[in-house]
Structures are given as structure tokens and as C-alpha cells.
Short mmCIF file of C-alpha atoms and ligand atoms in Angstrom, two decimals:
data_model
loop_
_atom_site.label_atom_id
_atom_site.label_comp_id
_atom_site.label_asym_id
_atom_site.label_seq_id
_atom_site.Cartn_x
_atom_site.Cartn_y
_atom_site.Cartn_z
CA MET A 1228 -24.04 -20.17 3.45
CA SER A 1229 -25.04 -20.11 -0.22
CA VAL A 1230 -22.63 -21.16 -2.93
CA SER A 1231 -22.00 -19.27 -6.18
CA PRO A 1232 -22.56 -21.12 -9.49
CA GLU A 1233 -19.62 -23.12 -10.89
CA PRO A 1234 -17.31 -20.90 -12.97
CA THR A 1235 -17.78 -21.13 -16.74
CA PRO A 1236 -14.53 -21.13 -18.78
CA GLY A 1237 -14.01 -17.81 -20.54
CA THR A 1238 -15.41 -15.61 -17.75
CA LEU A 1239 -14.39 -12.04 -17.02
CA TRP A 1240 -14.03 -11.69 -13.22
CA ILE A 1241 -14.21 -8.21 -11.69
CA VAL A 1242 -12.23 -8.56 -8.48
CA ALA A 1243 -12.19 -5.98 -5.66
CA THR A 1244 -8.87 -5.67 -3.81
CA PRO A 1245 -7.86 -3.94 -0.53
CA ILE A 1246 -7.80 -0.14 -0.16
CA GLY A 1247 -4.95 -0.36 2.35
CA ASN A 1248 -4.97 -3.43 4.58
CA LEU A 1249 -3.99 -6.54 2.59
CA ASP A 1250 -5.94 -8.73 5.04
CA ASP A 1251 -9.07 -7.35 3.35
CA LEU A 1252 -8.34 -9.47 0.27
CA SER A 1253 -11.13 -12.05 0.45
CA PRO A 1254 -10.47 -15.81 0.18
CA ARG A 1255 -12.63 -15.82 -2.96
CA ALA A 1256 -10.52 -13.03 -4.48
CA VAL A 1257 -7.32 -15.02 -3.73
CA GLU A 1258 -8.81 -18.17 -5.23
CA THR A 1259 -10.01 -16.30 -8.36
CA LEU A 1260 -6.68 -14.52 -8.93
CA GLU A 1261 -4.86 -17.86 -8.66
CA ARG A 1262 -7.21 -19.65 -11.05
CA VAL A 1263 -7.43 -17.19 -13.98
CA SER A 1264 -4.94 -17.28 -16.86
CA VAL A 1265 -4.62 -13.51 -17.12
CA VAL A 1266 -4.93 -10.63 -14.67
CA ALA A 1267 -5.69 -7.27 -16.29
CA ALA A 1268 -4.38 -4.62 -13.91
CA GLU A 1269 -4.20 -0.84 -13.90
CA ASP A 1270 -0.58 -1.02 -12.76
CA THR A 1271 0.89 -4.51 -13.00
CA ARG A 1272 3.67 -3.75 -10.49
CA THR A 1273 1.19 -2.60 -7.84
CA SER A 1274 -1.06 -5.60 -8.37
CA ARG A 1275 1.79 -8.12 -8.14
CA ARG A 1276 1.87 -7.49 -4.37
CA LEU A 1277 -1.50 -9.32 -4.18
CA PHE A 1278 0.37 -12.54 -4.89
CA ALA A 1279 2.92 -12.12 -2.07
CA ASP A 1280 5.31 -15.09 -2.55
CA ARG A 1281 2.98 -17.04 -4.82
CA PRO A 1282 3.64 -17.13 -8.59
CA ALA A 1283 1.54 -14.54 -10.41
CA PRO A 1284 -0.30 -15.41 -13.66
CA GLU A 1285 0.31 -13.42 -16.83
CA MET A 1286 -0.41 -9.76 -16.12
CA VAL A 1287 -1.65 -7.30 -18.74
CA SER A 1288 -1.72 -3.60 -18.17
CA LEU A 1289 -5.14 -1.96 -18.68
CA HIS A 1290 -5.38 1.74 -17.99
CA GLU A 1291 -7.28 4.80 -19.15
CA HIS A 1292 -4.94 5.37 -22.12
CA ASN A 1293 -4.80 1.85 -23.58
CA GLU A 1294 -8.22 0.49 -22.55
CA ALA A 1295 -9.85 0.86 -25.97
CA ALA A 1296 -6.97 -0.91 -27.74
CA THR A 1297 -6.45 -3.66 -25.13
CA CYS A 1298 -10.15 -4.52 -24.84
CA ALA A 1299 -10.34 -6.25 -28.22
CA SER A 1300 -7.47 -8.65 -27.52
CA LEU A 1301 -8.77 -9.45 -24.01
CA VAL A 1302 -12.26 -10.18 -25.32
CA GLU A 1303 -10.75 -12.44 -28.00
CA ARG A 1304 -8.96 -14.42 -25.30
CA LEU A 1305 -12.18 -14.67 -23.27
CA GLU A 1306 -13.96 -15.99 -26.37
CA HIS A 1307 -11.25 -18.67 -26.62
CA GLY A 1308 -12.13 -19.86 -23.10
CA HIS A 1309 -9.43 -18.08 -21.06
CA ASP A 1310 -10.51 -16.67 -17.70
CA ILE A 1311 -9.49 -13.09 -17.04
CA ALA A 1312 -9.59 -11.15 -13.76
CA LEU A 1313 -9.76 -7.37 -13.78
CA VAL A 1314 -8.29 -5.56 -10.77
CA SER A 1315 -7.48 -1.91 -10.11
CA ASP A 1316 -4.72 -0.46 -7.92
CA ALA A 1317 -7.07 -0.49 -4.94
CA GLY A 1318 -10.74 -1.15 -4.25
CA THR A 1319 -13.43 -1.97 -6.76
CA PRO A 1320 -12.57 -1.71 -10.47
CA LEU A 1321 -14.63 0.77 -12.53
CA VAL A 1322 -15.37 3.00 -9.48
CA SER A 1323 -13.32 6.06 -10.58
CA ASP A 1324 -11.07 3.45 -12.20
CA PRO A 1325 -10.71 1.84 -15.65
CA GLY A 1326 -12.70 -1.17 -16.83
CA TYR A 1327 -16.03 0.11 -18.11
CA ARG A 1328 -15.10 -0.41 -21.77
CA LEU A 1329 -13.86 -3.94 -21.11
CA VAL A 1330 -17.01 -4.94 -19.21
CA ALA A 1331 -19.23 -3.42 -21.92
CA ALA A 1332 -17.23 -5.21 -24.64
CA ALA A 1333 -17.54 -8.52 -22.76
CA HIS A 1334 -21.33 -8.09 -22.59
CA ASP A 1335 -21.43 -7.20 -26.30
CA ALA A 1336 -19.54 -10.43 -27.03
CA GLU A 1337 -21.91 -12.38 -24.74
CA VAL A 1338 -19.04 -13.37 -22.50
CA PRO A 1339 -20.01 -14.07 -18.85
CA VAL A 1340 -19.07 -11.28 -16.41
CA ARG A 1341 -18.91 -12.17 -12.69
CA THR A 1342 -18.13 -10.17 -9.58
CA VAL A 1343 -15.89 -10.90 -6.62
CA PRO A 1344 -17.04 -7.97 -4.47
CA GLY A 1345 -15.04 -6.36 -1.70
CA PRO A 1346 -13.50 -3.06 -0.56
CA CYS A 1347 -14.58 0.26 -2.05
CA ALA A 1348 -13.41 3.53 -0.47
CA ALA A 1349 -16.70 5.31 -1.22
CA ILE A 1350 -18.85 2.67 0.49
CA ALA A 1351 -16.41 2.23 3.38
CA ALA A 1352 -16.46 6.01 3.97
CA LEU A 1353 -20.25 6.18 3.76
CA SER A 1354 -20.56 3.36 6.28
CA VAL A 1355 -18.55 5.27 8.93
CA ALA A 1356 -19.65 8.83 8.05
CA GLY A 1357 -22.69 9.07 10.30
CA LEU A 1358 -24.70 10.81 7.54
CA PRO A 1359 -27.95 9.67 5.94
CA SER A 1360 -27.14 6.63 3.82
CA ASP A 1361 -30.55 5.57 2.52
CA ARG A 1362 -29.87 7.38 -0.76
CA PHE A 1363 -26.60 8.95 -1.86
CA TRP A 1364 -24.82 10.58 -4.81
CA PHE A 1365 -21.38 9.33 -5.77
CA GLU A 1366 -19.49 12.21 -7.41
CA GLY A 1367 -15.94 10.83 -7.38
CA PHE A 1368 -13.22 13.40 -8.15
CA LEU A 1369 -14.10 17.08 -8.52
CA PRO A 1370 -12.30 19.02 -11.29
CA PRO A 1371 -8.77 20.03 -10.21
CA ARG A 1372 -9.18 23.64 -11.40
CA ALA A 1373 -10.79 25.89 -8.78
CA SER A 1374 -13.24 27.68 -11.10
CA GLN A 1375 -14.53 24.41 -12.58
CA ARG A 1376 -14.69 22.82 -9.14
CA ARG A 1377 -16.84 25.66 -7.78
CA THR A 1378 -19.14 25.49 -10.82
CA ARG A 1379 -19.60 21.76 -10.26
CA LEU A 1380 -20.30 22.29 -6.54
CA GLU A 1381 -22.90 24.93 -7.45
CA GLU A 1382 -24.58 22.38 -9.71
CA LEU A 1383 -24.64 19.88 -6.81
CA SER A 1384 -25.70 22.37 -4.14
CA GLY A 1385 -29.43 21.62 -4.43
CA LEU A 1386 -29.11 17.84 -4.15
CA PRO A 1387 -31.05 16.66 -1.10
CA VAL A 1388 -29.00 13.46 -0.63
CA THR A 1389 -25.61 12.68 0.93
CA MET A 1390 -22.73 13.23 -1.52
CA ILE A 1391 -19.47 11.26 -1.73
CA PHE A 1392 -16.29 12.81 -3.14
CA TYR A 1393 -12.84 11.32 -3.77
CA ALA A 1394 -9.78 13.51 -3.25
CA PRO A 1395 -6.07 13.14 -2.79
CA ALA A 1396 -5.54 14.46 0.76
CA ARG A 1397 -3.14 17.18 -0.46
CA ASP A 1398 -6.15 18.80 -2.21
CA LEU A 1399 -8.33 18.77 0.93
CA PRO A 1400 -7.65 22.38 2.04
CA ALA A 1401 -8.69 23.78 -1.35
CA VAL A 1402 -11.61 21.38 -1.83
CA THR A 1403 -13.10 21.87 1.64
CA ALA A 1404 -12.64 25.67 1.41
CA ASP A 1405 -14.63 25.64 -1.85
CA MET A 1406 -17.29 23.38 -0.30
CA HIS A 1407 -17.60 25.78 2.62
CA THR A 1408 -17.96 28.75 0.24
CA VAL A 1409 -20.41 27.15 -2.18
CA LEU A 1410 -22.42 24.78 0.07
CA GLY A 1411 -22.38 27.01 3.16
CA PRO A 1412 -20.84 26.60 6.63
CA ASN A 1413 -23.40 24.40 8.35
CA ARG A 1414 -23.76 21.13 6.50
CA PRO A 1415 -22.41 18.15 8.42
CA ALA A 1416 -19.50 16.52 6.58
CA THR A 1417 -17.12 13.64 7.32
CA LEU A 1418 -13.50 13.24 6.32
CA ALA A 1419 -12.54 9.56 5.92
CA ARG A 1420 -8.79 9.46 5.35
CA GLU A 1421 -6.33 6.59 4.98
CA LEU A 1422 -9.09 4.03 5.66
CA THR A 1423 -7.81 0.65 6.86
CA LYS A 1424 -4.24 2.07 7.07
CA LEU A 1425 -2.04 3.10 10.00
CA HIS A 1426 -3.21 6.71 10.03
CA GLU A 1427 -6.90 6.03 9.49
CA THR A 1428 -8.92 9.14 10.43
CA VAL A 1429 -12.68 9.59 10.54
CA HIS A 1430 -13.77 13.06 11.57
CA ARG A 1431 -17.23 14.60 11.34
CA ALA A 1432 -17.93 18.32 11.73
CA ARG A 1433 -19.78 21.26 10.17
CA LEU A 1434 -18.25 22.08 6.77
CA GLU A 1435 -16.76 25.32 8.07
CA ASP A 1436 -15.14 23.61 11.07
CA LEU A 1437 -13.95 20.67 8.98
CA ALA A 1438 -12.26 23.02 6.47
CA GLU A 1439 -10.52 24.90 9.31
CA TRP A 1440 -9.46 21.69 11.07
CA ILE A 1441 -7.90 20.30 7.88
CA ALA A 1442 -6.17 23.58 6.98
CA ALA A 1443 -4.61 23.75 10.46
CA ASP A 1444 -3.18 20.21 10.46
CA PRO A 1445 -0.67 19.18 7.75
CA ASP A 1446 -1.10 15.52 8.80
CA GLN A 1447 -4.66 15.65 7.47
CA GLN A 1448 -3.27 16.62 4.07
CA ARG A 1449 -1.42 13.34 3.55
CA GLY A 1450 -2.57 10.16 1.81
CA GLU A 1451 -5.96 9.28 0.33
CA ALA A 1452 -9.29 10.73 1.37
CA VAL A 1453 -13.02 10.57 0.90
CA LEU A 1454 -15.31 13.47 1.83
CA VAL A 1455 -18.91 12.64 2.64
CA VAL A 1456 -21.14 15.72 2.72
CA ALA A 1457 -24.77 15.98 3.82
CA GLY A 1458 -27.31 16.90 1.15
CA ASN A 1459 -29.23 20.17 1.04
CA PRO A 1460 -31.82 19.98 3.86
CA ASP A 1461 -33.96 22.60 2.16
CA PRO A 1462 -33.69 22.15 -1.60
CA SER A 1463 -35.28 24.98 -3.55
CA PRO A 1464 -38.38 24.05 -5.52
CA ALA A 1465 -37.66 22.84 -9.04
CA ILE A 1466 -37.08 25.76 -11.39
CA ASN A 1467 -39.56 26.08 -14.22
CA PRO A 1468 -37.28 26.40 -17.30
CA GLN A 1469 -39.88 28.41 -19.23
CA ALA A 1470 -40.34 31.05 -16.51
CA LEU A 1471 -36.60 31.29 -15.96
CA ALA A 1472 -35.94 31.53 -19.72
CA ARG A 1473 -38.40 34.41 -20.07
CA GLU A 1474 -36.57 36.41 -17.37
CA LEU A 1475 -33.11 35.53 -18.68
CA ALA A 1476 -34.04 36.45 -22.26
CA ARG A 1477 -35.16 39.87 -20.99
CA GLU A 1478 -31.96 40.53 -19.04
CA LEU A 1479 -29.14 38.91 -21.04
CA PRO A 1480 -27.89 38.47 -24.62
CA PRO A 1481 -29.16 35.11 -26.02
CA SER A 1482 -25.84 33.23 -25.76
CA ARG A 1483 -25.39 34.16 -22.06
CA ALA A 1484 -29.06 33.48 -21.35
CA ALA A 1485 -28.84 29.99 -22.90
CA LYS A 1486 -25.65 29.21 -21.00
CA VAL A 1487 -27.13 30.24 -17.62
CA LEU A 1488 -30.41 28.44 -18.34
CA ALA A 1489 -28.55 25.21 -19.18
CA ARG A 1490 -26.42 25.47 -16.05
CA LEU A 1491 -29.30 26.17 -13.65
CA THR A 1492 -31.76 23.65 -15.00
CA GLY A 1493 -29.46 20.87 -16.23
CA ILE A 1494 -31.07 20.85 -19.70
CA ASN A 1495 -28.64 20.62 -22.61
CA ARG A 1496 -27.29 23.73 -24.36
CA LYS A 1497 -29.20 23.07 -27.62
CA ASP A 1498 -32.57 22.89 -25.83
CA ALA A 1499 -31.65 25.97 -23.80
CA TRP A 1500 -30.96 27.90 -27.03
CA ARG A 1501 -34.31 26.78 -28.47
CA ILE A 1502 -36.24 27.90 -25.37
CA ILE A 1503 -34.41 31.26 -25.18
CA ASP A 1504 -35.06 31.72 -28.90
CA GLU A 1505 -38.82 31.43 -28.28
CA PHE A 1506 -38.64 34.46 -25.99
CA GLY A 1507 -36.39 36.53 -28.27
CA ASP A 1508 -37.87 39.55 -30.02
N1 LIG B 2006 -11.78 2.06 -7.20
C1 LIG B 2006 -11.38 2.61 -5.94
C2 LIG B 2006 -12.43 2.25 -4.88
O1 LIG B 2006 -13.18 1.31 -5.07
O2 LIG B 2006 -12.47 2.89 -3.86
C3 LIG B 2006 -11.14 4.10 -6.01
C4 LIG B 2006 -10.07 4.49 -6.98
S1 LIG B 2006 -9.79 6.20 -7.08
C5 LIG B 2006 -8.65 6.25 -8.41
C6 LIG B 2006 -8.72 6.53 -5.73
C7 LIG B 2006 -9.39 7.39 -4.66
O3 LIG B 2006 -10.13 6.56 -3.75
C8 LIG B 2006 -8.41 8.14 -3.79
O4 LIG B 2006 -7.98 9.37 -4.37
C9 LIG B 2006 -9.24 8.39 -2.55
O5 LIG B 2006 -10.14 9.45 -2.77
C10 LIG B 2006 -10.04 7.08 -2.46
N2 LIG B 2006 -9.34 6.11 -1.61
C11 LIG B 2006 -8.66 5.02 -2.01
N3 LIG B 2006 -8.15 4.36 -0.95
C12 LIG B 2006 -8.52 5.07 0.16
C13 LIG B 2006 -8.31 4.92 1.56
N4 LIG B 2006 -7.62 3.89 2.03
N5 LIG B 2006 -8.85 5.84 2.39
C14 LIG B 2006 -9.56 6.88 1.91
N6 LIG B 2006 -9.78 7.08 0.60
C15 LIG B 2006 -9.28 6.18 -0.26
#
């Protein structure tokens, strides 16, 4: 077994914590959380359970809304030699969770940043999904509004690699219905729900069947879920933006043409306007 380098005082530790089963907290995570002077947590009450009966160190709340402001004071404490651990409510910090700004600020201040790796719902789901895992796209949460969600799925529909989505299970009927509509009925997909918990469910089916199975069973609409969806087996050849722009400029007013061009090709709106402009009369 190899041994990690000795900790340097004033290190920011990014510590993964369980996604359900507390036994998944690694010995190294326990040792790190006990050694640091401060734990920065998304929700300090949730993270206190990691200490069971042991005394918890000082806990500072770090969430989406206060991250920018809290970063500066945490980095100052790191620069004074205090060790800080960053945890999220569950899983690996920064993966659809806060922390990016703090880690970036620590690097800017040349403070050491170390990892204590562990559970991550996306990787756990991928590992049991039975779908190609050599390359994959992590999408995280889709937009909650149906129209935006469908637009985003359309943008992803050509991707040839396995895609990973986070979703609260109550949203699964709507999300899987949209996936069925936009991505088609036949792609294999896996629901990984309540991983490591009492009602853990892993179910693989064609998208159409998966959507129907979830809609018919209210139990599948409870808790936390990850959807892993196979990539497009037959991605269309890359669209040539110039050829597409010429056709769009013929058929649509310039603002609509630029909008559609940007959406279909992924180029930014300004470049799309410039290209459409070249074909204008
Ligand atoms: N940072 C976390 C990680 O590493 O997995 C993810 C945080 S994100 C805010 C929460 C989402 O992760 C949930 O909505 C769900 O999609 C997924 N998730 C978390 N725990 C899960 C579990 N036990 N089973 C399935 N999905 C889970």
C-alpha cells in the first residue's frame, strides 16, 4: 500500500462523504475531519452527523449563496496555517455542489489543495448501469422547466457517449417522458435510485419502457436518483455551419436564423449573427 505525503499545515482538504450508507465514510475521511480546525459544510447540521458522538470541530456554512463572501475569510485562515476540510451534504464536493470558488481561490493563493476521495452518486450509478463507460458525459441536473429541459435534451441528442443525469426522484416521470420524446424510445437507460440506502434500485430498460415503469410505480418517484442514458449510436455527421447558415438565411429572418444556427451548431450567438449576416442580401 502506498502512503500519501505528510499533510502540510494550511491545507484545504476536499473530503467525499457517504451518499446514504454512513459506513462508506473512509478511515482517511474520519481522520481528516478530526484533524482539521474548520469544516466548511453546505449544511452544518447535516454534516454534524459525520461526527456521531465525537466532538465536531468548528463548522462554517458554505453554500451557493454565500460562497463568494465566505471564500476570502477561509483562504485567509488557510494562509495562517489552519487546515480546512470542505464537505457537501453527500458525496463529492463540487460535483453539482458548492466549492469551486473556494478551490480556485485556494489555488490563486498558492495554498495546497488535497483530496480525500470517496462516494459520488454519478460514478456509483455509472459503475452499476451496464452501459458503455469508457467515455461519458456528466450533465448533472436538467432545467426544471419542461421547455428548457427539452431544448437541452435536443442539444445532447447527438452525443455518442453515455450521459449521466441527476434528478430528484419526484421529477423522474416528467424527465424520463421528455427523454423518451426527445431521444427516442430505444436507447438503453438505467435508473439508479437511493444508492447504498434501504430502497436501493438499479433498473435498466429501453427509454420508453423505463419511462412507463417509473410512471406506473409511485415508489420509484421517491428519494434521490441518477439516470444513465446510452449515447446516440448513430450520430449525424457534423453540420457545416456555413452550409446551414446559407439555408437558414434564405428561409428565416436574420434573428431567428442566428438563433437556430447557434442552437444547432453550438457556436455562440455573436458568431452566428456574423455568419448569417454574410449571407444576407
Ligand atoms: N456531490 C454529490 C455527489 O457526489 O454525488 C451530488 C450532489 S447533488 C446536489 C444531489 C443529487 O445526487 C441528487 O439529486 C441525486 O440525483 C444524486 N444522488 C445523491 N445521493 C444519491 C443516492 N444515494 N442515490 C442516487 N442518487 C443520488
